[in-house]
Every structure is written in structure tokens, then in C-alpha cells.
JSON list of C-alpha atoms in Angstrom, two decimals:
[
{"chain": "A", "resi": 1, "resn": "UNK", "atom": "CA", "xyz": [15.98, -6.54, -9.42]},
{"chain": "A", "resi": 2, "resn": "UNK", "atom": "CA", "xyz": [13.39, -8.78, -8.73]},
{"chain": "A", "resi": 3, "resn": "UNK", "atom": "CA", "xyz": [12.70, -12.13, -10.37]},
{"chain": "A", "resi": 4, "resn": "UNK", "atom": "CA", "xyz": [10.30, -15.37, -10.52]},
{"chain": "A", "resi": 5, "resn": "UNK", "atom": "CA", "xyz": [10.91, -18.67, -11.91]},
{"chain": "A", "resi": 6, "resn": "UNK", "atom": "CA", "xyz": [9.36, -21.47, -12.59]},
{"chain": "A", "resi": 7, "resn": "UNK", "atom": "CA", "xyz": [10.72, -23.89, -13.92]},
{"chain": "A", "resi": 8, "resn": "UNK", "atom": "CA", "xyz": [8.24, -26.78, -14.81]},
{"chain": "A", "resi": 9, "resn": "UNK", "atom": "CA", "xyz": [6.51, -25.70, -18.25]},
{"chain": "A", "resi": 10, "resn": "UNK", "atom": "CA", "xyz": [3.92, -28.16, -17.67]},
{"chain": "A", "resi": 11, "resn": "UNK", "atom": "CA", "xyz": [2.94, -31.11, -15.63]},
{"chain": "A", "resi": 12, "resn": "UNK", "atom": "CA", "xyz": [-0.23, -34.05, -16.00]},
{"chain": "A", "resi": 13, "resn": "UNK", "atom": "CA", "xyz": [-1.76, -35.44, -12.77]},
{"chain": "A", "resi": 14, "resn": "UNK", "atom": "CA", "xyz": [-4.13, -37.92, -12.02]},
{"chain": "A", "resi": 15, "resn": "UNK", "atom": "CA", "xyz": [-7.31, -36.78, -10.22]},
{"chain": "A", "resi": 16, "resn": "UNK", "atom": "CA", "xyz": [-7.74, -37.15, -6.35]},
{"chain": "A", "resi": 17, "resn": "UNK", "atom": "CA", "xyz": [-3.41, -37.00, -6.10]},
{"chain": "A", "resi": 18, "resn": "UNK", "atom": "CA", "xyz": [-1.23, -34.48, -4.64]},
{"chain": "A", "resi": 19, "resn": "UNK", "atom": "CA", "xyz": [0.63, -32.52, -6.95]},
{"chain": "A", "resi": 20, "resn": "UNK", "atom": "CA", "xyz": [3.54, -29.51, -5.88]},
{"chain": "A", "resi": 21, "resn": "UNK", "atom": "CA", "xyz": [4.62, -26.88, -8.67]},
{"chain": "A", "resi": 22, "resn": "UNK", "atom": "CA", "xyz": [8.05, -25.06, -7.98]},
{"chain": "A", "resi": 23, "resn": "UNK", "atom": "CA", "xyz": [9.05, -21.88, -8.20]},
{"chain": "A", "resi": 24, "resn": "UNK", "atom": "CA", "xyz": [12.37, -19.72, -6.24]},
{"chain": "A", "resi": 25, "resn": "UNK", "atom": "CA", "xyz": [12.92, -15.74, -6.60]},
{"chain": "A", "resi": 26, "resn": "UNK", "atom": "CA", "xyz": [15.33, -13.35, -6.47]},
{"chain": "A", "resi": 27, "resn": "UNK", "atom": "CA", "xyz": [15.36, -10.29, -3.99]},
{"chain": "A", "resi": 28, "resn": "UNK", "atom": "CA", "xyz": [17.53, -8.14, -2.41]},
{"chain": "A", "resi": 29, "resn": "UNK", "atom": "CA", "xyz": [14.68, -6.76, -0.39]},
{"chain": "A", "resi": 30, "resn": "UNK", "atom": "CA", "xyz": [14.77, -8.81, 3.54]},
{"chain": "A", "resi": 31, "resn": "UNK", "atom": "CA", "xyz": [10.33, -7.90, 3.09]},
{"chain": "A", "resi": 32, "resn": "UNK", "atom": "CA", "xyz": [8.47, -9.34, 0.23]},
{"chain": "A", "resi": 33, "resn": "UNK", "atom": "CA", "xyz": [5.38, -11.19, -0.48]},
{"chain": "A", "resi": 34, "resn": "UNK", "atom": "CA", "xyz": [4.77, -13.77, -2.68]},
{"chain": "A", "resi": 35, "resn": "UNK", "atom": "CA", "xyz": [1.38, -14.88, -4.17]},
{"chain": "A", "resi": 36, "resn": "UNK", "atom": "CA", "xyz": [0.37, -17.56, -6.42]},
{"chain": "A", "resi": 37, "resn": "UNK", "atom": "CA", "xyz": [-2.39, -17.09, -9.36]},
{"chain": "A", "resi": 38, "resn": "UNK", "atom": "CA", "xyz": [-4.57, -19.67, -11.37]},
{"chain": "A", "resi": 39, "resn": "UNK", "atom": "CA", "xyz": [-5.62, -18.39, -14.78]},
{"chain": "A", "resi": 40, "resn": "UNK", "atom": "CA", "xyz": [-8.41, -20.97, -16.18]},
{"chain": "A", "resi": 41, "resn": "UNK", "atom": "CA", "xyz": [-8.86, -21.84, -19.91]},
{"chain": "A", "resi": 42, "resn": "UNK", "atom": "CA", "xyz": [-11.29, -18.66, -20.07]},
{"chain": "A", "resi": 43, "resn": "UNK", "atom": "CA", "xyz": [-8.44, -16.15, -19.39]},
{"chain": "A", "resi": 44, "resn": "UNK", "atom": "CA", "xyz": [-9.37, -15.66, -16.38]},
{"chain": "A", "resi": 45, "resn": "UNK", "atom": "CA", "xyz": [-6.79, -14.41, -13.09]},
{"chain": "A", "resi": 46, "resn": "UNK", "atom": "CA", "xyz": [-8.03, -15.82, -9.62]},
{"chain": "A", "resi": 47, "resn": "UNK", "atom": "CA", "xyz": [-5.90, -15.09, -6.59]},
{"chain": "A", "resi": 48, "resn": "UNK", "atom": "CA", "xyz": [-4.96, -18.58, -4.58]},
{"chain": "A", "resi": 49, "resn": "UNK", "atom": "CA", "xyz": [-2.68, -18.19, -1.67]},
{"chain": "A", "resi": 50, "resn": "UNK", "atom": "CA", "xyz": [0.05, -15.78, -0.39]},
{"chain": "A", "resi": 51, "resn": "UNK", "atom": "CA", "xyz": [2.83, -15.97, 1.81]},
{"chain": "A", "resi": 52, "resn": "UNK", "atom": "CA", "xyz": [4.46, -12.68, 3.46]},
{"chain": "A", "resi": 53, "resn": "UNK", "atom": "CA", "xyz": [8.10, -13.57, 4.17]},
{"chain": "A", "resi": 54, "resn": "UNK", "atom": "CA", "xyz": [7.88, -12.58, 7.76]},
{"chain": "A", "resi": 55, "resn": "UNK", "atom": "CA", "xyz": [5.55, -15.66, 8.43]},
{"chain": "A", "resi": 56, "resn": "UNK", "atom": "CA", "xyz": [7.46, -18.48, 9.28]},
{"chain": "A", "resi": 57, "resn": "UNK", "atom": "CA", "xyz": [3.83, -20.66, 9.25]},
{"chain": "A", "resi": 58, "resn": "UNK", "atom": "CA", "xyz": [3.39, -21.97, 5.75]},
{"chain": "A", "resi": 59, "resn": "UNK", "atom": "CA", "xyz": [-0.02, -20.85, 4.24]},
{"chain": "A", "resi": 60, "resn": "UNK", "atom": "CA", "xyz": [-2.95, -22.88, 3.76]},
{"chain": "A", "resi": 61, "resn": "UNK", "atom": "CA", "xyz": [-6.71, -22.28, 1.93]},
{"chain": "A", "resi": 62, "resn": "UNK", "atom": "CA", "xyz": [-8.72, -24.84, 1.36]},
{"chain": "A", "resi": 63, "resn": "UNK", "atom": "CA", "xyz": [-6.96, -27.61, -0.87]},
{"chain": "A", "resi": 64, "resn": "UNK", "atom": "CA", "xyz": [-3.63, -25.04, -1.34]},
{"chain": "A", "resi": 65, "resn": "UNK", "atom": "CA", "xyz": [-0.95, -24.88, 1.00]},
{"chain": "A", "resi": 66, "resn": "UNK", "atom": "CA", "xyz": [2.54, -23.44, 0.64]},
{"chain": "A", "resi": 67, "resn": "UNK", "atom": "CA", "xyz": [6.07, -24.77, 0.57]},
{"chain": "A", "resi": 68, "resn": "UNK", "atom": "CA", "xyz": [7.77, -21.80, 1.68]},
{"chain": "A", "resi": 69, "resn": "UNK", "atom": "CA", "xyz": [11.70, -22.46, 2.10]},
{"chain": "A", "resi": 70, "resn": "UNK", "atom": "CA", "xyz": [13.17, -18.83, 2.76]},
{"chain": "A", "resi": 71, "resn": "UNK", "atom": "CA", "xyz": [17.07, -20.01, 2.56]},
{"chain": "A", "resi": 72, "resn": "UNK", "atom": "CA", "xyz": [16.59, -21.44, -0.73]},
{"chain": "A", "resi": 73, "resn": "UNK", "atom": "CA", "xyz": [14.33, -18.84, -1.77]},
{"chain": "A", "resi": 74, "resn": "UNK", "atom": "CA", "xyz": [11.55, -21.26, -2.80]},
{"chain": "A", "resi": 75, "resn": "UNK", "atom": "CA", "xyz": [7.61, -21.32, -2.70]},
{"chain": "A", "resi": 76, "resn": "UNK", "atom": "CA", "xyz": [6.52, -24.39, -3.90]},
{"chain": "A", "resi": 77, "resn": "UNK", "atom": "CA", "xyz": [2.35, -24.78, -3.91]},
{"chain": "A", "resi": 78, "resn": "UNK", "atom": "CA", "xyz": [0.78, -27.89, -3.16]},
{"chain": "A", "resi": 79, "resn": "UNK", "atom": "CA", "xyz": [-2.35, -29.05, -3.97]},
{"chain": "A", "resi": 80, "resn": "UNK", "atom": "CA", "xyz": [-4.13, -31.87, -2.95]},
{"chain": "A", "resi": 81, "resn": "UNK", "atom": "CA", "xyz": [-6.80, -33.85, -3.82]},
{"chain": "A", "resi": 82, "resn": "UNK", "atom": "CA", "xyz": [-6.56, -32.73, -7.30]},
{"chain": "A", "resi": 83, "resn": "UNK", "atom": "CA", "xyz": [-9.83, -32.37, -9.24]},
{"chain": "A", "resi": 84, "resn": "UNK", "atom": "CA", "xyz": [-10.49, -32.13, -12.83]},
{"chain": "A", "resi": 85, "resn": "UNK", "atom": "CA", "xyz": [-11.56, -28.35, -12.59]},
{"chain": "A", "resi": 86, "resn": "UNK", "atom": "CA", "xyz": [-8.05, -27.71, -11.12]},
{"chain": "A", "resi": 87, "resn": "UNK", "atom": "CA", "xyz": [-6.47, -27.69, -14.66]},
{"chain": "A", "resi": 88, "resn": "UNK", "atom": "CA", "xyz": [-5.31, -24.01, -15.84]},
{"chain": "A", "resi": 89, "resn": "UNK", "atom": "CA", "xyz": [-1.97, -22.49, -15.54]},
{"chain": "A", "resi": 90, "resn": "UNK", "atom": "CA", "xyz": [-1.04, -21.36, -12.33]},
{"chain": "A", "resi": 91, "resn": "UNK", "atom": "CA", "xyz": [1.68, -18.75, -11.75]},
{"chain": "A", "resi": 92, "resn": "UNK", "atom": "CA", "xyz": [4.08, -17.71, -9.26]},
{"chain": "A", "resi": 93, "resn": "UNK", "atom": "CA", "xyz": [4.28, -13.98, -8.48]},
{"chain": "A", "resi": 94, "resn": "UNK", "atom": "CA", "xyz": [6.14, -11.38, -6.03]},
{"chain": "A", "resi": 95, "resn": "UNK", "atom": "CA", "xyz": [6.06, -7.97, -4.53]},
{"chain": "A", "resi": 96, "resn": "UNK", "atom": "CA", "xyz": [8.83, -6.52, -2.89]},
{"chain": "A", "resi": 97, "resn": "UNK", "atom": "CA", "xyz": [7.97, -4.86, 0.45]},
{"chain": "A", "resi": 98, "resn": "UNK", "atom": "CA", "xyz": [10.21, -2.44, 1.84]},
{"chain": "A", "resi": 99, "resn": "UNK", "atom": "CA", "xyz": [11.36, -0.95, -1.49]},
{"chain": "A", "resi": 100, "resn": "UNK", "atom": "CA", "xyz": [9.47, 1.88, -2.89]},
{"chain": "A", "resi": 101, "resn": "UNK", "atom": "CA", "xyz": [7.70, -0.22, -5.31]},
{"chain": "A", "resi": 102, "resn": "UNK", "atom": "CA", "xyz": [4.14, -1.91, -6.19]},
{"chain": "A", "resi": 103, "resn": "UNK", "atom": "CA", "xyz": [5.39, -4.16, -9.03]},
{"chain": "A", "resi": 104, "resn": "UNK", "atom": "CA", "xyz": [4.34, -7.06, -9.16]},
{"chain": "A", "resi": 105, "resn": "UNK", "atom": "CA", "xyz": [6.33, -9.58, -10.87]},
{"chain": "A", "resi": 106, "resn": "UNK", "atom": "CA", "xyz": [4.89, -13.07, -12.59]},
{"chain": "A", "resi": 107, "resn": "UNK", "atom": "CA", "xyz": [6.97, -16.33, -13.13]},
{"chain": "A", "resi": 108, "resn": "UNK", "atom": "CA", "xyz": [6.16, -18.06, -16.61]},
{"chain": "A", "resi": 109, "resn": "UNK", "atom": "CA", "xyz": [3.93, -20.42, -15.70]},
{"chain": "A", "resi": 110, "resn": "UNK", "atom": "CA", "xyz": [3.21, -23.97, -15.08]},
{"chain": "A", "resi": 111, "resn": "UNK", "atom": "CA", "xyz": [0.02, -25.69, -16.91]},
{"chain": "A", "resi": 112, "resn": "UNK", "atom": "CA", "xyz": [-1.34, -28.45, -14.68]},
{"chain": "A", "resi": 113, "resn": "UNK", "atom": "CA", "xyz": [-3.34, -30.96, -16.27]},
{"chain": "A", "resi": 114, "resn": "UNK", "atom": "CA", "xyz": [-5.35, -33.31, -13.82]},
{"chain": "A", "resi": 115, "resn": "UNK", "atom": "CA", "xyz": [-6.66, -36.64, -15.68]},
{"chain": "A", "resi": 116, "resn": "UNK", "atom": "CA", "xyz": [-9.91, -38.62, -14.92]},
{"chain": "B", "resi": 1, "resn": "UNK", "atom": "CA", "xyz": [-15.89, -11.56, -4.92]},
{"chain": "B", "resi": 2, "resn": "UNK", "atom": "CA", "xyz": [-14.76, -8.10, -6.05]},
{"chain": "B", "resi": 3, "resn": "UNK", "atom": "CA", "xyz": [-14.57, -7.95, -9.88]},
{"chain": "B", "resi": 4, "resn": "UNK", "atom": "CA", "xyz": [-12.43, -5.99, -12.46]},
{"chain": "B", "resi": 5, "resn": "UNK", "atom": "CA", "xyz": [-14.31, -5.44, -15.76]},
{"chain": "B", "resi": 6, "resn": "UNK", "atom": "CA", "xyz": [-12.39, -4.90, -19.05]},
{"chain": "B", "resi": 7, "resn": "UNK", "atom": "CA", "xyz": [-14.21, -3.29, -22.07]},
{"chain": "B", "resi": 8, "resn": "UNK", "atom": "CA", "xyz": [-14.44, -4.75, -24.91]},
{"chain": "B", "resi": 9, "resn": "UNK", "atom": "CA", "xyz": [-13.36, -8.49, -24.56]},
{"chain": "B", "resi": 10, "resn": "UNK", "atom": "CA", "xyz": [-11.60, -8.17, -28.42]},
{"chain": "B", "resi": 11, "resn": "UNK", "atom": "CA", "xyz": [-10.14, -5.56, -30.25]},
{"chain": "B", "resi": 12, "resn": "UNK", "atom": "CA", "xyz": [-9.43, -5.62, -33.63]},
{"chain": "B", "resi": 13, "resn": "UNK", "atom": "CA", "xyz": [-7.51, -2.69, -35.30]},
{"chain": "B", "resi": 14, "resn": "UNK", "atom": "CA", "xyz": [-4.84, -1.51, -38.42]},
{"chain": "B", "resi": 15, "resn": "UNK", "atom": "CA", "xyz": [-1.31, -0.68, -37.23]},
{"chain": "B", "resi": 16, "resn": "UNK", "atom": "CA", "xyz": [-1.22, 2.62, -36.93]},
{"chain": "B", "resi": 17, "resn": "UNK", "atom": "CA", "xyz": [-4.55, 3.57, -35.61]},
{"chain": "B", "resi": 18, "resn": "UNK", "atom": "CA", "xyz": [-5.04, 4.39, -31.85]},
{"chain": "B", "resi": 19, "resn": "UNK", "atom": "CA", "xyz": [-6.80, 2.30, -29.50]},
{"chain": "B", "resi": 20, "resn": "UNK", "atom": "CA", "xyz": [-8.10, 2.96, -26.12]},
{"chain": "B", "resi": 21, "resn": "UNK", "atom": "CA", "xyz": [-8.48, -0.20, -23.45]},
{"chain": "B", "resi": 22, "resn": "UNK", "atom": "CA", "xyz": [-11.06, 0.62, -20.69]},
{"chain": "B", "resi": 23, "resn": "UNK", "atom": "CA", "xyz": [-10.70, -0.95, -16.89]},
{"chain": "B", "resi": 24, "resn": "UNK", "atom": "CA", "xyz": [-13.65, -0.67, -14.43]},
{"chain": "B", "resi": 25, "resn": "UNK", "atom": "CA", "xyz": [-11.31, -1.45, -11.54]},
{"chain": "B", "resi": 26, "resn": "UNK", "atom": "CA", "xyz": [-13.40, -2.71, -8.24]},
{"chain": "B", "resi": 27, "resn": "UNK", "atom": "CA", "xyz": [-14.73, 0.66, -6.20]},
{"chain": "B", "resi": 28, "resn": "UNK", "atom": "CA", "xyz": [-12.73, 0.94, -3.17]},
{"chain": "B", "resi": 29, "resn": "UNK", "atom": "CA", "xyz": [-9.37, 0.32, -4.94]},
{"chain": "B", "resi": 30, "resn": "UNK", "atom": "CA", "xyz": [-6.85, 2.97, -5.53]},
{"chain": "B", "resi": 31, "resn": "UNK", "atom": "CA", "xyz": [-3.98, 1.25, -7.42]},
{"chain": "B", "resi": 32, "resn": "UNK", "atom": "CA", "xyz": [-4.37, 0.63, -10.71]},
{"chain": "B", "resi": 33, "resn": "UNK", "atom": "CA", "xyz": [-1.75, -1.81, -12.73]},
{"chain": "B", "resi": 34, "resn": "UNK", "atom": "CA", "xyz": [-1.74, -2.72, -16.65]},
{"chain": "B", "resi": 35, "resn": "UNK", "atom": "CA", "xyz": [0.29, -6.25, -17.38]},
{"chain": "B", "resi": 36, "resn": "UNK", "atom": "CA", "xyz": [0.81, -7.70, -21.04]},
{"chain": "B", "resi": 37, "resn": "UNK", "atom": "CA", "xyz": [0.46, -11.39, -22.02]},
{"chain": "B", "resi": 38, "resn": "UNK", "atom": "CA", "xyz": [1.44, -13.00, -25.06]},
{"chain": "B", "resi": 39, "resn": "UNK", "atom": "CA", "xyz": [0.02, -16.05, -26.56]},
{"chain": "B", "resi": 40, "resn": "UNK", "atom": "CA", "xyz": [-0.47, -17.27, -22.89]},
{"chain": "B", "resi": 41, "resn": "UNK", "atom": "CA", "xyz": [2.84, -16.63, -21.72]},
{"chain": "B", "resi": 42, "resn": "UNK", "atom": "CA", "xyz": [4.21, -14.51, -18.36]},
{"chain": "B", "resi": 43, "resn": "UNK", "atom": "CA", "xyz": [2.31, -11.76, -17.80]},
{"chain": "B", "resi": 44, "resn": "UNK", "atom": "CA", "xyz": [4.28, -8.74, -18.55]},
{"chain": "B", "resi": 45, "resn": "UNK", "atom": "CA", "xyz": [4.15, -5.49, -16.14]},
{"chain": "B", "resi": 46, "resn": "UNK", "atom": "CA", "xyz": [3.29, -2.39, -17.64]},
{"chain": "B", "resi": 47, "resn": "UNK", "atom": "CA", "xyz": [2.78, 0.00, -15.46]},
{"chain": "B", "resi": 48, "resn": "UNK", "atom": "CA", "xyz": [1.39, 1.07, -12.15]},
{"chain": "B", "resi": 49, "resn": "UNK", "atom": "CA", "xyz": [-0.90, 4.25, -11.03]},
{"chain": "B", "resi": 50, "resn": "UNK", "atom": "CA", "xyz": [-2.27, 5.59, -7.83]},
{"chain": "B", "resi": 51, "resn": "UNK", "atom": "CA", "xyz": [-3.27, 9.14, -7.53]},
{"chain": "B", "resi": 52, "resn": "UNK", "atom": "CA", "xyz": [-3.49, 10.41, -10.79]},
{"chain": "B", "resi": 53, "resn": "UNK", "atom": "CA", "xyz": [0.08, 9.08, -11.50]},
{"chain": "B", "resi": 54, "resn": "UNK", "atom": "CA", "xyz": [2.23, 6.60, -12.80]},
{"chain": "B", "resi": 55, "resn": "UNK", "atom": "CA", "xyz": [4.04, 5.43, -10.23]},
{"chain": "B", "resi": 56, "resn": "UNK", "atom": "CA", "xyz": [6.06, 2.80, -12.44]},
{"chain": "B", "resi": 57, "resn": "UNK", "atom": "CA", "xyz": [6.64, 1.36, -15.73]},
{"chain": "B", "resi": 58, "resn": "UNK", "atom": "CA", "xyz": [8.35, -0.82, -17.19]},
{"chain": "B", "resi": 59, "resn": "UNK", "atom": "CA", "xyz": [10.29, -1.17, -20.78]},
{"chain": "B", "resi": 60, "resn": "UNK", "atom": "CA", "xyz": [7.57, -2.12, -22.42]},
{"chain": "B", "resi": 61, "resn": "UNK", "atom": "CA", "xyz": [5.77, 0.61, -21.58]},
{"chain": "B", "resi": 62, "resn": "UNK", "atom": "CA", "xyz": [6.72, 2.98, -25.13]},
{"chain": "B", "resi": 63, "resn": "UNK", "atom": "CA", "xyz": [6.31, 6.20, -25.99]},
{"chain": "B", "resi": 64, "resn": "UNK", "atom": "CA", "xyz": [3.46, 5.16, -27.35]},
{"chain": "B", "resi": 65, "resn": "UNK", "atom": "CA", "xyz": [1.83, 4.06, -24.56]},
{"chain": "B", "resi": 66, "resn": "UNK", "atom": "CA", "xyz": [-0.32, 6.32, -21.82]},
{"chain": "B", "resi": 67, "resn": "UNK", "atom": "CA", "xyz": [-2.70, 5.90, -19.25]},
{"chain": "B", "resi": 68, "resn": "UNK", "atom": "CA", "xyz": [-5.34, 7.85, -17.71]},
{"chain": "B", "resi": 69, "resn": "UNK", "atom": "CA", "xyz": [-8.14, 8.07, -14.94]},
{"chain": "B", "resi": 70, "resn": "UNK", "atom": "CA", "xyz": [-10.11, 11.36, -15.83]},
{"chain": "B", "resi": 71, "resn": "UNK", "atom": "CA", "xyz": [-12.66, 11.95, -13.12]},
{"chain": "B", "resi": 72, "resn": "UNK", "atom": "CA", "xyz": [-12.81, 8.49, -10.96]},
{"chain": "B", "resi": 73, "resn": "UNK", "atom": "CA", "xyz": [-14.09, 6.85, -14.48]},
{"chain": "B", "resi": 74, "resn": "UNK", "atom": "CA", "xyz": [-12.48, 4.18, -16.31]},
{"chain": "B", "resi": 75, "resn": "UNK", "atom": "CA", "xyz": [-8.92, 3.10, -16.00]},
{"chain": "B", "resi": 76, "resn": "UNK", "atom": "CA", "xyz": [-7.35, 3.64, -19.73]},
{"chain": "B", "resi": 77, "resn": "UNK", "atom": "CA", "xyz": [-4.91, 2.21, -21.63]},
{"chain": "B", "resi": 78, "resn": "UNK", "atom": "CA", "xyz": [-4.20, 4.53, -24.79]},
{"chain": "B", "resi": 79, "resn": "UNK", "atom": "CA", "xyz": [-1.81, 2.75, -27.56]},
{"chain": "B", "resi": 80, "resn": "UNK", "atom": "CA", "xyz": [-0.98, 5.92, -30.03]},
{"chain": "B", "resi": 81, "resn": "UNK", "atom": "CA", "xyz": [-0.34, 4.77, -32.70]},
{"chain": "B", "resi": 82, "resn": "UNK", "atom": "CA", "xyz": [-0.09, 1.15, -32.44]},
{"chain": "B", "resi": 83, "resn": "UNK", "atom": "CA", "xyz": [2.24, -1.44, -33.91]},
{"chain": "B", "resi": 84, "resn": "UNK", "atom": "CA", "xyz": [1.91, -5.14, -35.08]},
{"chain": "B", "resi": 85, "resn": "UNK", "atom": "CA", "xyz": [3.91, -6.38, -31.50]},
{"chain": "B", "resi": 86, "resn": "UNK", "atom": "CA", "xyz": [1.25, -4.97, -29.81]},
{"chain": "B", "resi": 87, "resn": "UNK", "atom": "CA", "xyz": [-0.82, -7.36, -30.19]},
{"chain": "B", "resi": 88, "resn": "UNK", "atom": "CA", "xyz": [-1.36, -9.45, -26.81]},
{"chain": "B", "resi": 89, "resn": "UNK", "atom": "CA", "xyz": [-4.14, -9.63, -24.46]},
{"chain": "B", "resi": 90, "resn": "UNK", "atom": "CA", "xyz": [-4.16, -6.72, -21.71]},
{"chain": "B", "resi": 91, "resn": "UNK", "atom": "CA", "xyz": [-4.72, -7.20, -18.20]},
{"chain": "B", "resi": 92, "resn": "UNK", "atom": "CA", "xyz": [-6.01, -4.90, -15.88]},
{"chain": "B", "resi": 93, "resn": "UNK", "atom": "CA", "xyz": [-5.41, -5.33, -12.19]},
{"chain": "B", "resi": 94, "resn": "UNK", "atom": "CA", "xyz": [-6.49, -3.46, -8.90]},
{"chain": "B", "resi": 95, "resn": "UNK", "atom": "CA", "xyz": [-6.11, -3.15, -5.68]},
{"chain": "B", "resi": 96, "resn": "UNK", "atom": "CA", "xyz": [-6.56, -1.27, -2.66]},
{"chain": "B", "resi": 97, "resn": "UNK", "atom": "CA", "xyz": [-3.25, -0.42, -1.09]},
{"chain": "B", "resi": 98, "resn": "UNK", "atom": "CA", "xyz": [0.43, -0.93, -2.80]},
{"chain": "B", "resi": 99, "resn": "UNK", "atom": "CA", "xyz": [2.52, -0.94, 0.26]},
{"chain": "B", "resi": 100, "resn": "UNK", "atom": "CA", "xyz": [0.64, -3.10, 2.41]},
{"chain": "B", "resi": 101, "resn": "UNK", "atom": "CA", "xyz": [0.98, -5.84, -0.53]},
{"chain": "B", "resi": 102, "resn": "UNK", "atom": "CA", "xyz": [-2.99, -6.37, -1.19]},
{"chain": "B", "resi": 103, "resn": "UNK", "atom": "CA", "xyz": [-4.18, -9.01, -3.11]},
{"chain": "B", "resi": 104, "resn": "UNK", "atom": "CA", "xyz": [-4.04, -8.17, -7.21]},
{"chain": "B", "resi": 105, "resn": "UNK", "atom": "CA", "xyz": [-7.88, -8.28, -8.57]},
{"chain": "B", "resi": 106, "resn": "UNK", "atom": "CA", "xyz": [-7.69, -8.99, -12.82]},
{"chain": "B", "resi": 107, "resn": "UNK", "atom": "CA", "xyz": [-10.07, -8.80, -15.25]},
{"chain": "B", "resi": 108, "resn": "UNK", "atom": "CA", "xyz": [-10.58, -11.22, -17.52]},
{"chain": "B", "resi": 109, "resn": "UNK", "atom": "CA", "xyz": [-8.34, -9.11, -20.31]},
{"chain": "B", "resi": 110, "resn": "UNK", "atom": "CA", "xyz": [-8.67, -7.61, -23.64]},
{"chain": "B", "resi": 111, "resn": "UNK", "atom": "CA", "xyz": [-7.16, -9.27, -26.84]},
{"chain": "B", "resi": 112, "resn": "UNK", "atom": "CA", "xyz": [-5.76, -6.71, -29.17]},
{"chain": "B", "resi": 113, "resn": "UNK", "atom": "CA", "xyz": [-5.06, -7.50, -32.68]},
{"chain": "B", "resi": 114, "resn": "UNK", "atom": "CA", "xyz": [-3.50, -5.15, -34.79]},
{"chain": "B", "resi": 115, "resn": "UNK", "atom": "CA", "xyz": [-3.39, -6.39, -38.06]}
]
């Protein structure tokens, strides 16, 4: 079965640094895709970044960029040059790929904080 | 971008009582997805639907629980009848192909309270 965690409940930056929230899976599929999500103080769920394991280039949009470490089953996003607006929760998440399935499965959660 | 809209925002109901949860997925897409979240916690799958089906749910999807896209309309949630652990917000997701792993579009959720 597939599973996300994340490990860091919560971490404070200060504005303009770099900050890098954690998360590993579990598979037994060898194709999977893994996203991570920002969901602001309004509720609402914005798609960031995603990584398809194939890809051995980590991902990068804008200010996001992806630690992806296959052999240790880790996706760590990075985001630099925090800003203020940057503060929600962001969460991990994962599809498997060549299983017969759609699920998509959601880590708990990290709440960044970035500090004037 | 492409938007999901969830109608209402808040629902307030008895335990007991039925409530349906509308999703106005984006127009193009044809998988539909319901996930639970709980005083801003993990979001919870539900379930999954493309072509008139469910394709898969999870344990949290009860007996109670149904969903429904009659005629291309809304994507609905039906809770029949609910209980007091129901209470959560609801997410509704979409997107336009499962296997090729497309991007999840939300809406912004409805709260249920069942009181």
C-alpha cells in the first residue's frame, strides 16, 4: 500500500531564506508520481510542483524546486527566497503509476511560517 | 487557471438528516475524486469516479456514503443519513486523465457540521 510522510509538523522561517520541508513514501509500484500542494489560510488547494519517478532531473517552477532522492525514497521541496505570502501548509502527495489505481494519497502536512 | 467550484461553502445540519455536497468540476475533466479533512489535518481519500463509476474508495467511504453525476451536472456527494464524525470539510478534486497522473484541481471545500 501506498504511503506519505512528513514528518516536520511545522516549521518558522525568516523572509528572503531558503527553507526545505521533508517528506519519503512507500511504494511497491517501480512508476509513481509525486506532487506537492500548498493549501493557504483560506482553505484553499494550489498545485506546486511534481516529480514523475522516471525523471532523474529534479523539478523546478519558479521559486520551488525538488529534492528528489529515489534510493531513500525522499522528495524534499525547497523553496527559496521565502516571502511572507508563502505561509500555508504545504503537503506531500503520491500517485502510483503502473497499478490500476488513481488514488491519490496526502502526507500530513507541514505549516511553514515565514517571518518579516 | 482551471477552477473547481464547491456549493455551498458551509453546511450546517442535525445528525441524521441527509445532505447532498455539489462539485462543479472544471469542463474538460473526466475524473472526479472526493477527499475528507479534519480540523486541518491530512486530507483523507474518499473515493474516485470516471465514467459513471466509482472506480475506488476507501474505508471511510460508509454505507452511508454515495456519489453521483446524473447527466454531465454536478459532481455529488450524498451523506444518508449523517453522523456527528462526519463533520469535516469536503474536498472535491478533478482532473482530466487518471493514468497519465494529471495534476489534481480542488475546490476550495465545503465545511459540514452536523450537530
Amino acid at each position: 500500500a501506498q504511503k506519505v510522510t512528513q514528518t516536520q509538523t511545522s516549521i518558522s522561517v525568516v523572509e528572503k531564506t531558503t527553507v526545505t520541508m521533508d517528506c519519503v513514501y512507500e511504494t511497491r509500484d517501480s512508476s509513481y508520481f509525486l506532487f506537492w500542494y500548498k493549501q493557504t489560510a483560506s482553505g484553499e488547494i494550489v498545485f506546486l510542483i511534481r516529480q514523475d519517478s522516471y525523471k532523474k532531473e529534479n523539478a523546478t517552477v519558479g521559486h520551488y524546486s525538488l529534492n528528489f532522492q529515489k534510493p531513500k525514497s525522499s522528495i524534499g521541496l525547497i523553496i527559496t527566497a521565502t516571502q511572507i505570502e508563502d505561509s500555508a501548509v504545504y503537503f506531500c502527495a503520491m500517485r502510483e503509476g503502473s497499478s490500476n489505481t488513481n488514488k491519490v494519497v496526502f502526507g500530513t502536512g507541514t505549516r511553514l511560517q515565514v517571518l518579516p | 487557471g482551471p477552477k473547481v467550484l464547491q456549493i455551498p461553502s458551509h453546511q450546517i445540519i442535525d445528525m441524521g438528516q441527509m445532505v447532498t455536497l455539489n462539485c462543479d468540476p472544471v469542463s474538460n475533466h473526466l475524473y472526479f475524486y472526493w477527499y475528507k479533512q479534519i480540523l486541518g489535518q491530512q486530507m483523507e481519500f474518499l473515493v474516485n469516479f470516471y465514467n459513471g463509476k466509482v472506480m475506488e474508495k476507501s474505508k471511510l467511504f460508509k454505507d452511508q456514503f454515495s456519489v453521483e453525476r446524473p447527466d454531465g451536472s454536478y459532481f455529488t456527494l450524498k451523506i444518508q443519513p449523517t453522523a456527528l464524525e462526519d463533520s469535516a470539510v469536503y474536498f472535491c478534486a478533478s482532473s482530466t486523465q487518471g493514468a497519465s497522473a494529471e495534476t489534481l484541481y480542488f475546490g476550495s471545500g465545503t465545511r459540514l457540521t452536523v450537530l
